[in-house]
Coordinates of C-alpha atoms in Angstrom, one line a residue:
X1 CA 47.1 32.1 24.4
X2 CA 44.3 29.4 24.4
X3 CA 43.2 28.0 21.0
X4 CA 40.4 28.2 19.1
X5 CA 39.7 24.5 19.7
X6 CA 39.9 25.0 23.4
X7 CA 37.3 27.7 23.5
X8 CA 34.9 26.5 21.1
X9 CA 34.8 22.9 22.7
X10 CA 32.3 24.1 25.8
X11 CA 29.9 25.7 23.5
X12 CA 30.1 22.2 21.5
X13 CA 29.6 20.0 24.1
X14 CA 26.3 21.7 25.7
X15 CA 24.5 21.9 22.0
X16 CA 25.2 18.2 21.1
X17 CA 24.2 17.4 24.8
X18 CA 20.7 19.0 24.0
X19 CA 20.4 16.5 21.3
X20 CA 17.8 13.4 22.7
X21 CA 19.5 10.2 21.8
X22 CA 17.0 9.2 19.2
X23 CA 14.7 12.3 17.9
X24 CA 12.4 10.2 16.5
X25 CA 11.4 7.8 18.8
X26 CA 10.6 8.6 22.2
X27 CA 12.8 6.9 24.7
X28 CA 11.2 3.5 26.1
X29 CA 11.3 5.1 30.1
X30 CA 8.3 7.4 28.6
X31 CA 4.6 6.8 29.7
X32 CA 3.0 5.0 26.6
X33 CA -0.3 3.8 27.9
X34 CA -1.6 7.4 29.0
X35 CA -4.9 6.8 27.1
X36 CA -5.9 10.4 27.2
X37 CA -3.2 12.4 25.2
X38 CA -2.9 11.9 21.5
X39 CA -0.5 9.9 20.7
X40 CA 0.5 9.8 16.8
X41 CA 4.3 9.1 17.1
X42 CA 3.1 5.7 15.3
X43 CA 4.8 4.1 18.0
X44 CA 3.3 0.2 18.3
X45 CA 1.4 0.1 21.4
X46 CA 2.0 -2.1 24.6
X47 CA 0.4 -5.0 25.1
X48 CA -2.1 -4.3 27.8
X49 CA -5.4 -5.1 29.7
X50 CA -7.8 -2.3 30.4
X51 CA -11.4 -1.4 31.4
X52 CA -10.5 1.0 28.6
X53 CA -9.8 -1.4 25.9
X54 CA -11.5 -4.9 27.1
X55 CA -10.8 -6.8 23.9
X56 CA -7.2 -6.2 23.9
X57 CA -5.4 -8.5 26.4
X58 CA -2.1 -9.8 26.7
X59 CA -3.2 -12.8 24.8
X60 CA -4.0 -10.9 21.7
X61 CA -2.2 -11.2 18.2
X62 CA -1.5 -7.5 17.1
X63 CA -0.4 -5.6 14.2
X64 CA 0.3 -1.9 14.4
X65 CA -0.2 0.3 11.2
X66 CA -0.3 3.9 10.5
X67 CA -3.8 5.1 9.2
X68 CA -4.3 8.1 7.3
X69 CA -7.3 9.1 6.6
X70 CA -8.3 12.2 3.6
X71 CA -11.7 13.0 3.9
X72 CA -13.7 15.3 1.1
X73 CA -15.4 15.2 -1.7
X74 CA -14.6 12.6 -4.3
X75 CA -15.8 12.4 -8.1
X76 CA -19.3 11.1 -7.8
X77 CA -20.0 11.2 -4.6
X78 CA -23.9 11.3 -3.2
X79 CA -23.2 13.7 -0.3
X80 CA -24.9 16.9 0.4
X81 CA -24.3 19.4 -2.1
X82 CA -22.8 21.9 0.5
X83 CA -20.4 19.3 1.7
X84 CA -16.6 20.1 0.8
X85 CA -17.6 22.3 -1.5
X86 CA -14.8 24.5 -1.8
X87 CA -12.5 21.3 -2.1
X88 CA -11.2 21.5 1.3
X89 CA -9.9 18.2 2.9
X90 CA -9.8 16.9 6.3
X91 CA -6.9 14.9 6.9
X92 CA -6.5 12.5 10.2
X93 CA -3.6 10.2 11.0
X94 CA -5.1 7.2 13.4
X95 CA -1.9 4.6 14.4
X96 CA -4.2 1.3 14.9
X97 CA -3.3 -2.1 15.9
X98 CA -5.2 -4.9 14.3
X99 CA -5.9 -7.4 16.6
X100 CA -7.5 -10.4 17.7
X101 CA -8.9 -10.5 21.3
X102 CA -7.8 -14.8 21.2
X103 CA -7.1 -16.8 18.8
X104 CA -8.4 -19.9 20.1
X105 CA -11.6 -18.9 21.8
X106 CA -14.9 -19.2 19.9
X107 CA -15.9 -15.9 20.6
X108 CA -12.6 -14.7 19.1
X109 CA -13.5 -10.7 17.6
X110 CA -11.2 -8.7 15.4
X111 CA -10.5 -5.5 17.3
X112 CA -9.7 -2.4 16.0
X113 CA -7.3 -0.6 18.6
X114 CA -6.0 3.0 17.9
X115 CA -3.1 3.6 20.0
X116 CA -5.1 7.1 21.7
X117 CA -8.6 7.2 22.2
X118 CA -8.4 10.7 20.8
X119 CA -7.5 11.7 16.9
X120 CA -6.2 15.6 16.2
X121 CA -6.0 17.7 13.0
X122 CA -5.5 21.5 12.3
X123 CA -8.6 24.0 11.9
X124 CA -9.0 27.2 11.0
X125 CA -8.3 28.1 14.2
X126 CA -5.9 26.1 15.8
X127 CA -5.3 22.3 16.7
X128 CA -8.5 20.4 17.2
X129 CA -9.2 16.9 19.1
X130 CA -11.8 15.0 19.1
X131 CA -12.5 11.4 21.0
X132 CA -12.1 8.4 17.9
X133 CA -13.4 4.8 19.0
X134 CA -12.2 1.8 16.9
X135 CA -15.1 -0.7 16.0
X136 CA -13.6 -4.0 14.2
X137 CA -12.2 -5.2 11.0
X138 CA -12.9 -8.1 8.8
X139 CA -10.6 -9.5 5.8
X140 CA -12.9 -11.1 2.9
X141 CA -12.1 -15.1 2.8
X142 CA -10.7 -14.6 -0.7
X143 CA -8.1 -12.5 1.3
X144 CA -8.4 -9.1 -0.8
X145 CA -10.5 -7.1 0.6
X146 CA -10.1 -5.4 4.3
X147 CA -12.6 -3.2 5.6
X148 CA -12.6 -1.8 9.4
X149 CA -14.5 1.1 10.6
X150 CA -14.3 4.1 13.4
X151 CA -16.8 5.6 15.4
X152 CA -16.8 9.5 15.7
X153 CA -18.5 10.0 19.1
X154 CA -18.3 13.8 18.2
X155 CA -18.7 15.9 15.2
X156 CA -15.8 16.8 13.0
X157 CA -15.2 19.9 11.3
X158 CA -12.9 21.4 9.1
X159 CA -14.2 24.5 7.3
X160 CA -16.8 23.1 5.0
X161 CA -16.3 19.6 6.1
X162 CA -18.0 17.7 8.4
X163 CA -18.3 14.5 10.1
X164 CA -21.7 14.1 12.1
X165 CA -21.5 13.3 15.8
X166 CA -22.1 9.3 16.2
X167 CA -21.6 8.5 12.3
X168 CA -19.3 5.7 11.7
X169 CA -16.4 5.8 8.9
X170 CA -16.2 2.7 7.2
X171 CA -13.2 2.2 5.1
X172 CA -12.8 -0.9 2.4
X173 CA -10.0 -1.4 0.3
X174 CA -7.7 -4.0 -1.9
X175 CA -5.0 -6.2 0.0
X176 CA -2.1 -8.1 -1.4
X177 CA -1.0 -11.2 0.7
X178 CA 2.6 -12.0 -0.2
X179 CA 1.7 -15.6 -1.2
X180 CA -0.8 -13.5 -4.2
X181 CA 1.8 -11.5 -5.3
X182 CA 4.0 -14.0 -5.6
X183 CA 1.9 -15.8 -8.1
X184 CA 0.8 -12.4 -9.7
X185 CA 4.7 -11.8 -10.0
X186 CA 5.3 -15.9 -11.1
X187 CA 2.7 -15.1 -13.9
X188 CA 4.0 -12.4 -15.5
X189 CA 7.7 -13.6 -15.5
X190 CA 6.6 -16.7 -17.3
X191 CA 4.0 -14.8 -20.1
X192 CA 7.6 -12.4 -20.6
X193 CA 9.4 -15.7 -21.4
X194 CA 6.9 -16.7 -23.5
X195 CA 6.9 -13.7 -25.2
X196 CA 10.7 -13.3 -25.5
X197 CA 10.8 -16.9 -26.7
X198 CA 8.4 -16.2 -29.7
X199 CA 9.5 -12.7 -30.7
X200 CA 13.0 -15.1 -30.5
X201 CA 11.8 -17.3 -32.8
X202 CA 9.9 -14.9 -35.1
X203 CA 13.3 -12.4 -35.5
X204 CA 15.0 -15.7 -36.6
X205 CA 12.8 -16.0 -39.5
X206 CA 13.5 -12.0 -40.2
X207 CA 16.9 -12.4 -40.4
X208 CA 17.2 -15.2 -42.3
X209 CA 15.0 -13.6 -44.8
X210 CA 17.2 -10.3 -44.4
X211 CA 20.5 -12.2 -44.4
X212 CA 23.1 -11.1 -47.0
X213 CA 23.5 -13.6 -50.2
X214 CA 25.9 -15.7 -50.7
X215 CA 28.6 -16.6 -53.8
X216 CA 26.9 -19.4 -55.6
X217 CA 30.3 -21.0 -58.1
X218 CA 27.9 -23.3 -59.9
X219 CA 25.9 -20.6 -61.2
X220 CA 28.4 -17.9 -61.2
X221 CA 26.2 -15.5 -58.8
X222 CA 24.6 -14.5 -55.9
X223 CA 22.5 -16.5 -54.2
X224 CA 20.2 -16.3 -51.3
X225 CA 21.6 -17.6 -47.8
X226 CA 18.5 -19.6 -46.4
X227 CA 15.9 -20.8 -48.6
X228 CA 12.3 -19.1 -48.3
X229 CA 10.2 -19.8 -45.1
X230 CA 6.7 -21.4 -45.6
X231 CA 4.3 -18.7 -45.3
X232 CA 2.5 -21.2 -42.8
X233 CA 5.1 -21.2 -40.6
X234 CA 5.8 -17.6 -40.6
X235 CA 1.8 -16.7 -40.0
X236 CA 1.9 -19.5 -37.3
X237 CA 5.0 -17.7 -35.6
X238 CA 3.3 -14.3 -35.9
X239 CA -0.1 -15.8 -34.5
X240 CA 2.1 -16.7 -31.5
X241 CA 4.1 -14.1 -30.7
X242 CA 0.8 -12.0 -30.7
X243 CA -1.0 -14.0 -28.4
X244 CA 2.2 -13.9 -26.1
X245 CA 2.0 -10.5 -26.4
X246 CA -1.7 -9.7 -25.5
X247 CA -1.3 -12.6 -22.7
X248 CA 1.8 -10.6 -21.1
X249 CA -0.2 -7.4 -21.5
X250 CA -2.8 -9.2 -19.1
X251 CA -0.5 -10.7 -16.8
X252 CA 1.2 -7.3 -16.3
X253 CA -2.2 -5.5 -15.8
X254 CA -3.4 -8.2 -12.9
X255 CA 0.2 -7.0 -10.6
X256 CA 0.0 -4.2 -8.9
X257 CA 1.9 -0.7 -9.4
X258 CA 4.3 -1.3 -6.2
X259 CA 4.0 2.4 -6.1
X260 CA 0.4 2.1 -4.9
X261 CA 1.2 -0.4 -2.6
X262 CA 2.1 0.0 0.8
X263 CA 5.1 -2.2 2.6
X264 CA 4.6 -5.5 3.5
X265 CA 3.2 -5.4 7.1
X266 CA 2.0 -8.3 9.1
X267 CA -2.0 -8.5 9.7
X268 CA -3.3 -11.3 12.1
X269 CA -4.1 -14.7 10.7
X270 CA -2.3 -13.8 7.3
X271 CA 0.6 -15.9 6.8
X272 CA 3.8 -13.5 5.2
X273 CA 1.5 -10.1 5.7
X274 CA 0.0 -8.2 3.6
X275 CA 0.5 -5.5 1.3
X276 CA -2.3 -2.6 1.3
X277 CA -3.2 -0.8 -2.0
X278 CA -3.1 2.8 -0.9
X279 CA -6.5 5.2 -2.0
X280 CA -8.9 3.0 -0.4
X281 CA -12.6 4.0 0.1
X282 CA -14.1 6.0 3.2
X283 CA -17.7 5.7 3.4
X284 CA -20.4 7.3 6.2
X285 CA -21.8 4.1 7.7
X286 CA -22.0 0.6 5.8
X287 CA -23.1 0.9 2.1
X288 CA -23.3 4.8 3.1
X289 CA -21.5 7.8 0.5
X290 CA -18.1 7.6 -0.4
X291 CA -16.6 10.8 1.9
X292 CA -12.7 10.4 1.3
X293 CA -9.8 7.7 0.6
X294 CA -7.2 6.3 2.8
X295 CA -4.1 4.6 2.9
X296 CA -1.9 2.5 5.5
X297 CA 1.5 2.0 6.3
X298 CA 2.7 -0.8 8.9
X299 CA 4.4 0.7 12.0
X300 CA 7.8 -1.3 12.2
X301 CA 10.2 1.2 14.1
X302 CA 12.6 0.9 11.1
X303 CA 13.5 4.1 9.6
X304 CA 10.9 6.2 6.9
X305 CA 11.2 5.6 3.0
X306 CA 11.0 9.1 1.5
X307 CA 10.8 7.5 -2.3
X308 CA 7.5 8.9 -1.8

């Protein structure tokens, strides 16, 4: 009589051959560079040359990241009144590398390259695609602001909202380099020592005026421990552990919430990459109405956080 084991190990060894060797990437032996299928497996893209893509050559400096885009109405917001007015949303995932065409020409040009020339989302009535074309991107010389923008060659709609054939999205939002958040981080550790140092120095003077007495045998009694603290002194100490306080409470509010902060991700020219602060603005054209936020995550093929 043949075991269990015996008959069961078949049936085993087809399932777990069905399996793909890595289910979330696809394997390396598969076309990549088929510019007409959508591609958003956020997957960096090859390096290539292309009548397709002119700017991006092999010479280029690259950094891949994950675009997601939420358009509808936001608080405030001078669109039509129509527009998103049943609070639908619109959302569209764009994997981009940020590049420079070179480095060291004088025409160098920050290009915006999504990794398919083509960007999808679901509609009321299915899956709908719809040609995307990156423009460029600019980082502000104070290094905190990035702003890039897409060109929608055809309209976009989802229910009650709608992206106009031709319009261009532009989308602006707050950066972190590593070297700021460093000092952001520096600042508040020190204003904390500060702080822990006068409150220190303030409880001191507590409990020595707290502290239990002591047998006096000269006078037959109890007396106090410490003598009394000049008043000066103690008003000085409280002045300072006040302003410690209020300057922590600053320091604290100029870092970032890491929760609103995407990873560290490298962005050309940017020495240590940069950190993105997620719910950035999506405009219609430059200066145009605010028509959604955004958020970014850099495309490093290590595996997904799911803290949040």
């Amino acid at each position: 009589m043949k075991s269990i084991y015996s008959l069961l190990l078949p049936v085993t060894a087809v399932a777990f051959s069905s399996i793909p060797a890595d289910p979330i990437y696809p394997s390396s032996s598969l076309n990549t560079n088929n510019d007409n299928t959508n591609n958003n497996n956020n997957m960096p893209r090859p390096t290539e040359t292309t009548s397709d893509h002119p700017f991006y050559d092999v010479d280029a400096t690259s950094s891949p990241w994950r675009i997601a885009l939420d358009i509808g109405r936001e608080p405030l917001a001078r669109m039509p009144f129509e527009w998103a007015r049943t609070g639908c949303r619109m959302p569209l995932v764009i994997p981009t590398d940020f590049a420079i065409n070179d480095e060291k020409a004088s025409n160098k040009k920050n290009v915006l390259a999504p990794h398919s020339d083509t960007v999808s989302f679901t509609g009321p009535n299915g899956a709908v695609v719809r040609p995307i074309i990156g423009e460029g991107w600019e980082l502000s010389k104070d290094e905190r602001t990035l702003s890039f923008s897409y060109t929608v060659p055809e309209e976009l709609k989802r229910r009650d909202v709608y992206i106009e054939a031709g319009s261009t999205l532009v989308m602006t939002g707050r950066v972190y380099t590593k070297k700021e958040l460093d000092r952001l981080n520096a600042n508040y550790y020190q204003a904390r020592e500060e702080l822990w140092e006068a409150g220190g120095e303030l409880g001191d003077i507590y409990d020595r005026a707290s502290a239990s007495k002591k047998w006096d045998e000269a006078s037959s009694s109890w007396v106090k421990r410490y003598d009394n603290e000049n008043p000066f002194k103690v008003a000085q100490k409280q002045l300072s552990y006040w302003g410690a306080k209020a300057k922590q409470g600053r320091k604290m509010a100029e870092r970032p919430d890491l929760n609103e902060l995407s990873d560290r991700g490298n962005l050309p020219g940017v020495e240590g990459g940069v950190y993105i602060a997620k719910e950035g603005v999506v405009r219609v054209g430059k200066g145009g109405p605010v028509c959604g936020k955004w958020s970014a995550r850099p495309i490093t093929g290590a595996p997904a956080s799911y803290r949040s």
